[in-house]
Short mmCIF file of N, CA and C in Angstrom, two decimals:
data_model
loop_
_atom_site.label_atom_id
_atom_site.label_comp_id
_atom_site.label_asym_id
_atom_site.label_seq_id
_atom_site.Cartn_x
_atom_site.Cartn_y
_atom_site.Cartn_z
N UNK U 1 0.76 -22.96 20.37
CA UNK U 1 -0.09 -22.29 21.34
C UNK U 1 0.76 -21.49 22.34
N UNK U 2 1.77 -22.35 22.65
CA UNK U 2 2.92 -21.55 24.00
C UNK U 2 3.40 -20.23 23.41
N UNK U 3 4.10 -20.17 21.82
CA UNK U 3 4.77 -18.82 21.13
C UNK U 3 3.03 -17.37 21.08
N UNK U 4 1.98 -18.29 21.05
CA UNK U 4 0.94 -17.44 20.87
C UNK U 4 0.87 -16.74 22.14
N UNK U 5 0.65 -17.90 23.23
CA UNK U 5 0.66 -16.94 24.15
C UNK U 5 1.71 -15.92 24.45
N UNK U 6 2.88 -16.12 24.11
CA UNK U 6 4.00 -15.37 24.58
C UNK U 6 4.00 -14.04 24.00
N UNK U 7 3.67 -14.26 22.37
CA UNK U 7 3.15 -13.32 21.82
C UNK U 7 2.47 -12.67 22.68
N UNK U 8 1.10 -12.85 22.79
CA UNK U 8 0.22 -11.64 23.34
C UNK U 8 0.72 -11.40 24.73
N UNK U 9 1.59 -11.93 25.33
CA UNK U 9 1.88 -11.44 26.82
C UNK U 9 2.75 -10.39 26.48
N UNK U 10 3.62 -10.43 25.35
CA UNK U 10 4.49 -9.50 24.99
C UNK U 10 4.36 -8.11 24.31
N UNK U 11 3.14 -8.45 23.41
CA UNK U 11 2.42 -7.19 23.05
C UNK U 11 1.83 -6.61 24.35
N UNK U 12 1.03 -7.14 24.62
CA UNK U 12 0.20 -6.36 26.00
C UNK U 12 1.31 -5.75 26.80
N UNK U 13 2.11 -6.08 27.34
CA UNK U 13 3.18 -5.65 28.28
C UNK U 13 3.74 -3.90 27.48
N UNK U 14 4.37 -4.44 26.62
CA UNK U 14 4.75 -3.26 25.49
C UNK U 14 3.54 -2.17 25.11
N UNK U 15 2.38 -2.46 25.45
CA UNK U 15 1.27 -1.90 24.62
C UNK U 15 0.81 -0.93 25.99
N UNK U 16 1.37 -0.88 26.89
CA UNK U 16 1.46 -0.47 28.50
C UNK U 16 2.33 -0.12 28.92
N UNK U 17 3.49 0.41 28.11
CA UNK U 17 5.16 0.89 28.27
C UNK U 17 5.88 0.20 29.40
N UNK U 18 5.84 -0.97 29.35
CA UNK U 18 6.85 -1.82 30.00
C UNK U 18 7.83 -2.46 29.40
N UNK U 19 9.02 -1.29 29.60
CA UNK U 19 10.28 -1.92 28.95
C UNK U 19 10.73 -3.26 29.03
N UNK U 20 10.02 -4.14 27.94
CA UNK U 20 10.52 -5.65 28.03
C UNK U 20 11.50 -6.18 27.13
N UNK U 21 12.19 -6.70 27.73
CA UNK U 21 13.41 -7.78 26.98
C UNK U 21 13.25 -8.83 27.43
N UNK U 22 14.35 -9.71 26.24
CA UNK U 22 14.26 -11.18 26.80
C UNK U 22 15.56 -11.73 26.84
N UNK U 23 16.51 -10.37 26.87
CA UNK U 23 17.80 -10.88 27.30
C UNK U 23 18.79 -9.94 28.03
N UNK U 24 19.20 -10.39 29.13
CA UNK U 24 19.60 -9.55 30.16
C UNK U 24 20.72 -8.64 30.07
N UNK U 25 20.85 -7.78 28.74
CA UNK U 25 21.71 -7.09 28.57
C UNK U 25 21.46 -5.49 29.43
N UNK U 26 22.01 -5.07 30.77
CA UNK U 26 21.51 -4.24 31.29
C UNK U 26 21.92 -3.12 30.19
N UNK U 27 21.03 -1.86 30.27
CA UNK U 27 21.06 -0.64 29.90
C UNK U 27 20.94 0.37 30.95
N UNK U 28 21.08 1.47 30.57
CA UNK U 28 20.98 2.61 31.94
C UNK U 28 19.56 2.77 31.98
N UNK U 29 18.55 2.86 31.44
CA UNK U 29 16.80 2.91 31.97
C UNK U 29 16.55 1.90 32.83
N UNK U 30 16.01 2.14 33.57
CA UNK U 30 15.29 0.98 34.47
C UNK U 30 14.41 1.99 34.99
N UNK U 31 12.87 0.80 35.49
CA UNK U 31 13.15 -0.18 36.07
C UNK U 31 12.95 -0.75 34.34
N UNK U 32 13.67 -2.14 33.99
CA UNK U 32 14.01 -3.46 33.61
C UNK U 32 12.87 -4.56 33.54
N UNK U 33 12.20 -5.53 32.49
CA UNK U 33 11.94 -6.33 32.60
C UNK U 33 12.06 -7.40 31.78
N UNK U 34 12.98 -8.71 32.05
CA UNK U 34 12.72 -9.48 31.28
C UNK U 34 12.31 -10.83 31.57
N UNK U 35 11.41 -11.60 30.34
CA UNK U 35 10.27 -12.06 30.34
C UNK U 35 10.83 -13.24 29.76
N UNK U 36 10.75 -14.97 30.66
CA UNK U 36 11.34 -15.95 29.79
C UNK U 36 10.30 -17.42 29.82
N UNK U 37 10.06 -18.11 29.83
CA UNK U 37 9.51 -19.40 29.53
C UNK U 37 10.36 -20.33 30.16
N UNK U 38 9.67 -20.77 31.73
CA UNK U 38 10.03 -21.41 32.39
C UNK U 38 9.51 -22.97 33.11
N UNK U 39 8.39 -23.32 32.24
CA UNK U 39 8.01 -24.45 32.55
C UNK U 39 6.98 -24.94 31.22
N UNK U 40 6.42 -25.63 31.03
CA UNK U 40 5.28 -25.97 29.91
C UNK U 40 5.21 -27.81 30.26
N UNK U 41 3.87 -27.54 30.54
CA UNK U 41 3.07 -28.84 30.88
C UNK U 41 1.85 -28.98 30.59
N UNK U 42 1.78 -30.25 29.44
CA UNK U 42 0.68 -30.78 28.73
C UNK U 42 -0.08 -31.83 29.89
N UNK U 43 -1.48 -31.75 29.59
CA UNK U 43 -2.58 -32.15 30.46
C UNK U 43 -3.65 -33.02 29.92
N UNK U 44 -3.78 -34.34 29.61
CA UNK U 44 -4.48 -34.82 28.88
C UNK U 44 -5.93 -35.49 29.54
N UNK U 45 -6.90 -35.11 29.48
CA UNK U 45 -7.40 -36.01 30.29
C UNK U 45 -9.19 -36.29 29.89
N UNK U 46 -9.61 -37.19 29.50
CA UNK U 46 -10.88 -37.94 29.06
C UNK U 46 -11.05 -36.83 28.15
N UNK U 47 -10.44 -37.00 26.68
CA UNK U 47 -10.71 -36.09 25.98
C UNK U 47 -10.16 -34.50 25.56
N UNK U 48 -9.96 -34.30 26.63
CA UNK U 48 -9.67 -32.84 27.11
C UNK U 48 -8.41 -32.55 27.22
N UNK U 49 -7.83 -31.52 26.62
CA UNK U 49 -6.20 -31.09 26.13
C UNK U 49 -6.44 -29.77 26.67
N UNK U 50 -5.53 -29.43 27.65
CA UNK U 50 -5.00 -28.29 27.96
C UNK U 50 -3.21 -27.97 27.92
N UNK U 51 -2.75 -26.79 28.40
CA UNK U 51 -1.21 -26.79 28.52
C UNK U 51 -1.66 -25.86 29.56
N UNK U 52 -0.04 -26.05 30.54
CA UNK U 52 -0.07 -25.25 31.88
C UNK U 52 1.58 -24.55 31.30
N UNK U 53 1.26 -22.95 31.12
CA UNK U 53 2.57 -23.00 31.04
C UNK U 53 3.03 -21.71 32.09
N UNK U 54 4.17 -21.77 32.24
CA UNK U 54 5.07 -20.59 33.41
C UNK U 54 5.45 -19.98 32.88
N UNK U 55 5.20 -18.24 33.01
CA UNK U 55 6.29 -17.49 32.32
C UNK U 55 6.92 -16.85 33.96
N UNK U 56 8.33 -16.33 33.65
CA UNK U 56 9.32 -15.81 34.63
C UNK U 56 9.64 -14.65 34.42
N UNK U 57 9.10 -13.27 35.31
CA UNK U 57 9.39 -11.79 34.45
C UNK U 57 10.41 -11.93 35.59
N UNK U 58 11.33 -11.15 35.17
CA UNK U 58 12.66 -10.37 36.43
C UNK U 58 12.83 -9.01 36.19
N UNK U 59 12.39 -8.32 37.24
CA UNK U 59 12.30 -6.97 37.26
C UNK U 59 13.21 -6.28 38.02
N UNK U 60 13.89 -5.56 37.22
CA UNK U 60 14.97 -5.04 37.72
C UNK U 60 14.53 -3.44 38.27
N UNK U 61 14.73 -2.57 39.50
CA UNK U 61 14.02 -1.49 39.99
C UNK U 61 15.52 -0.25 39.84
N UNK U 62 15.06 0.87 39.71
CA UNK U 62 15.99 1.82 39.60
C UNK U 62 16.51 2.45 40.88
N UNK U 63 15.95 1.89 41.85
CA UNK U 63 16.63 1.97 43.19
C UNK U 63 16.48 0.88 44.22
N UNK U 64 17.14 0.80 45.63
CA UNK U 64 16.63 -0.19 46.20
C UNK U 64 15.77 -0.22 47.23
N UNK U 65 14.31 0.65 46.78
CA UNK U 65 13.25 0.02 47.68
C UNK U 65 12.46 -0.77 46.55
N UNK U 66 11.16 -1.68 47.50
CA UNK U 66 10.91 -2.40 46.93
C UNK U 66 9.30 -1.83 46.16
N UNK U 67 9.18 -0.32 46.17
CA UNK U 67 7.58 0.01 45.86
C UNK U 67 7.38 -0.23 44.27
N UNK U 68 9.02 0.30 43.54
CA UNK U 68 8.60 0.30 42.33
C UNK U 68 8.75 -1.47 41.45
N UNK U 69 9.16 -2.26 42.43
CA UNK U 69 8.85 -3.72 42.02
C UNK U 69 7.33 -4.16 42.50
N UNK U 70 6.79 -3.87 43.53
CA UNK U 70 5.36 -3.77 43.50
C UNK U 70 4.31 -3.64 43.34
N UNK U 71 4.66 -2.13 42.36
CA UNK U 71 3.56 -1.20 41.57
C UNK U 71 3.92 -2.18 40.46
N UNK U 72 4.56 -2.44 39.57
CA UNK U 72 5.13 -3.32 38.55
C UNK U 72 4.07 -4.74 38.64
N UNK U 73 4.50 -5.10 39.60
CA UNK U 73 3.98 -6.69 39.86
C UNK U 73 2.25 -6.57 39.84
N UNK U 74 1.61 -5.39 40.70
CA UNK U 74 0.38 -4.72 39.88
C UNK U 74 -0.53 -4.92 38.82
N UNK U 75 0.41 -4.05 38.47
CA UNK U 75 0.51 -3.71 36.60
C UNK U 75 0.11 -4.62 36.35
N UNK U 76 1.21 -5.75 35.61
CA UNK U 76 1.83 -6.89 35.00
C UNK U 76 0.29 -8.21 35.34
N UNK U 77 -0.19 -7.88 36.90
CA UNK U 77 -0.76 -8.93 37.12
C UNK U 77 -2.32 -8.74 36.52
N UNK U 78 -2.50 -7.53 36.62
CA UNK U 78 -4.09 -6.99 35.87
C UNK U 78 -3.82 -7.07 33.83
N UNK U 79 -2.59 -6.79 33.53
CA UNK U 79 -2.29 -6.87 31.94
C UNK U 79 -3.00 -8.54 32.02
N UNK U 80 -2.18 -9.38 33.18
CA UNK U 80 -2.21 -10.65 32.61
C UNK U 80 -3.68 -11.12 32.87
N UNK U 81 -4.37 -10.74 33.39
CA UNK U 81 -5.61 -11.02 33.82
C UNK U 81 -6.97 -10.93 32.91
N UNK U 82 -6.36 -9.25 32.53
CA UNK U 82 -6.99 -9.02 31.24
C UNK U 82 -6.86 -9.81 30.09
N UNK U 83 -5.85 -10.46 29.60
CA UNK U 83 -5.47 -11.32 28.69
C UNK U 83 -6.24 -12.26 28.70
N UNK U 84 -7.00 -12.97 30.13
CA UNK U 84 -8.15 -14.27 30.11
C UNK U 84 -9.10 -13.54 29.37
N UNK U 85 -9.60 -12.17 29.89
CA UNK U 85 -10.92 -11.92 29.13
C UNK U 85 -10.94 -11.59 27.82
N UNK U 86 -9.89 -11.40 27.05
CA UNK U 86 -9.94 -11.04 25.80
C UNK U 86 -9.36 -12.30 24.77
N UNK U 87 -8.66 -13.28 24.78
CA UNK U 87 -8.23 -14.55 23.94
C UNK U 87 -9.08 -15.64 24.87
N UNK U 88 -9.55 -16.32 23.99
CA UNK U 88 -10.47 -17.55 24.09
C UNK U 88 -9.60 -18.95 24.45
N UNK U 89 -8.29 -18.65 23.92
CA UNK U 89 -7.48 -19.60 24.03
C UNK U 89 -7.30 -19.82 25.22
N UNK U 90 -7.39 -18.86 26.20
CA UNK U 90 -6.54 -18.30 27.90
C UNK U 90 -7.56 -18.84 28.60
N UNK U 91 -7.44 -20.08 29.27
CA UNK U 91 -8.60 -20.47 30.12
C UNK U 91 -8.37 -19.74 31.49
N UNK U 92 -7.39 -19.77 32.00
CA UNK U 92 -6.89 -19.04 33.09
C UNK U 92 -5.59 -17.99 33.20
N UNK U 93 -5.20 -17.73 34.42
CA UNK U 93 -4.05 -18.17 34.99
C UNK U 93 -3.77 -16.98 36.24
N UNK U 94 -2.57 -17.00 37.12
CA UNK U 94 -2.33 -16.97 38.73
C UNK U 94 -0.98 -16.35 38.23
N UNK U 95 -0.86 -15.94 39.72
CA UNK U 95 0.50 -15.62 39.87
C UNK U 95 0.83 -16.58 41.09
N UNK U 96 2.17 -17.48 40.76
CA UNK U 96 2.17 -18.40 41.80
C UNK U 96 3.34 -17.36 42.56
N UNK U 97 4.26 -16.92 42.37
CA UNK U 97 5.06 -16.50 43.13
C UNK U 97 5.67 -14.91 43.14
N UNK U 98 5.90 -14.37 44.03
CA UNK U 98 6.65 -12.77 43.64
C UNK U 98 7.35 -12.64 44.99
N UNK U 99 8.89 -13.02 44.47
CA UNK U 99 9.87 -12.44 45.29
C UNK U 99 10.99 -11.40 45.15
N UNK U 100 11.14 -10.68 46.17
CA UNK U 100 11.78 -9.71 45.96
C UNK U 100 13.68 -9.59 47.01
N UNK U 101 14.55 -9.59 45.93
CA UNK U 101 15.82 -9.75 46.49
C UNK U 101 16.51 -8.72 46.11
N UNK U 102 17.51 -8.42 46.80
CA UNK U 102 18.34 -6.76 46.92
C UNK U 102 19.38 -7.91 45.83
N UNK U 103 19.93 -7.37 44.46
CA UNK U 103 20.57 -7.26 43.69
C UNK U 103 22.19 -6.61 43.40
N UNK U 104 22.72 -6.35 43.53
CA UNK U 104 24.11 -5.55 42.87
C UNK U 104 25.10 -6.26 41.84
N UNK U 105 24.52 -6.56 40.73
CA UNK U 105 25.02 -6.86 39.78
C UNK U 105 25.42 -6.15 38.71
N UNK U 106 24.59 -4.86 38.82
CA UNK U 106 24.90 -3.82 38.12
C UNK U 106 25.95 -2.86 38.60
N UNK U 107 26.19 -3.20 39.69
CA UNK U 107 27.36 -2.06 40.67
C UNK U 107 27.08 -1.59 41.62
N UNK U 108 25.33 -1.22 41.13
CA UNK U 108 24.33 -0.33 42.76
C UNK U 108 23.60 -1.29 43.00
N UNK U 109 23.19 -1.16 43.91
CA UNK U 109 22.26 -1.91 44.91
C UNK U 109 20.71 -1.74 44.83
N UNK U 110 20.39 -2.60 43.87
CA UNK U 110 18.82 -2.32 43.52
C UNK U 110 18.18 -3.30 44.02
N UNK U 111 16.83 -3.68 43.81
CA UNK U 111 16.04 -4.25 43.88
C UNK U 111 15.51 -5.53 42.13
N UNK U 112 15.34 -6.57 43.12
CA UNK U 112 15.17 -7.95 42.22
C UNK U 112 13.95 -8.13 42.29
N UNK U 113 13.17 -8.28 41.51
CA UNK U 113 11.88 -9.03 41.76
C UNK U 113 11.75 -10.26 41.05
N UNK U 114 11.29 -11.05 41.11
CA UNK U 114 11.07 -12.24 40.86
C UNK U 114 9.46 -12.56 40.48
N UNK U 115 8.88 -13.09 39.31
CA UNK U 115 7.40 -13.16 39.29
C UNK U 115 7.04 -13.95 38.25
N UNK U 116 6.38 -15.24 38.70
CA UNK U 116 6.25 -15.95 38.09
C UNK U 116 4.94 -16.84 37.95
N UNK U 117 4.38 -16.10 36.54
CA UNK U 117 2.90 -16.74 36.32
C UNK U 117 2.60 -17.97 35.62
N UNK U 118 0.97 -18.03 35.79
CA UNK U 118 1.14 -19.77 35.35
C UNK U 118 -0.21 -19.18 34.66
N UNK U 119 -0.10 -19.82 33.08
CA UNK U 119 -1.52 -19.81 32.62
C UNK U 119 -2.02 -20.67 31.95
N UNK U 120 -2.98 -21.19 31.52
CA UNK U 120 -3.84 -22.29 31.32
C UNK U 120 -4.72 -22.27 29.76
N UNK U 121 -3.63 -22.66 28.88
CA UNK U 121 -4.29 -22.58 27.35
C UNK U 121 -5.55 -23.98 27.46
N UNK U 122 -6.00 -23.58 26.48
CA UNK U 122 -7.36 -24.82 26.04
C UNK U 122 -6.47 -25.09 24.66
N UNK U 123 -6.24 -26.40 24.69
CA UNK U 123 -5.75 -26.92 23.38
C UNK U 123 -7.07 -27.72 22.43
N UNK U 124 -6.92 -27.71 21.24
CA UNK U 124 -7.77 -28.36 20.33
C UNK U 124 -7.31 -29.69 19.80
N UNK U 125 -7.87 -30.72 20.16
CA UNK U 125 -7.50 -32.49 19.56
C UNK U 125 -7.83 -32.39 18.02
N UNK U 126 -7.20 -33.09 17.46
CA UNK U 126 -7.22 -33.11 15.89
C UNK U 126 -7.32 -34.48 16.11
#
């Protein structure tokens, strides 16, 4: 269920020209995003199977203000939103956090964003 969802978070993202990776090899395009699997928690309760899982985008911006990590975080949060209304599997999910830190790891001084959603599969008991 977790690779499914990741799947469709990954198509949708891509399907909306958001340069996504899932490994931090910088290139000269930015802005940058990559997308990792940062928590997964099973929920059992009178019957009822869900999973809570976290994904972690890090958005890297092509300069250092913070609008084009914003407009991004946007984006990203209506793609993911849309994703409840279209898979049956997607009971929910939030954005618990979006922070934004000045970066120079690349040499210049950009902008970090930090964003990290939580969404809420319906699992099936066998």
């Amino acid at each position: 269920m977790v690779e499914r969802l990741k799947q469709v978070f990954c198509t949708a993202l891509s399907e909306n020209n958001i340069d996504l990776r899932d490994t931090k090899n910088f290139a000269e395009v930015f802005p940058q995003v990559f997308l990792r699997t940062s928590n997964i928690k099973r929920i059992y309760y009178q019957g009822v199977s869900a999973i809570n899982v976290s994904f972690t985008l890090d958005l890297f911006s092509k300069y250092s203000g913070e609008k084009e990590i914003l407009d991004l975080e946007q984006e990203i949060s209506t793609i993911a939103r849309n994703l409840v209304d279209t898979n049956d599997f997607i009971m929910g999910m939030g954005l618990r956090s979006c922070l934004i830190q000045d970066d120079d790891s690349t040499g210049i001084n950009i902008k970090h964003g930090i964003l990290i959603y939580d969404f809420v599969l319906s699992e099936v008991l066998e």
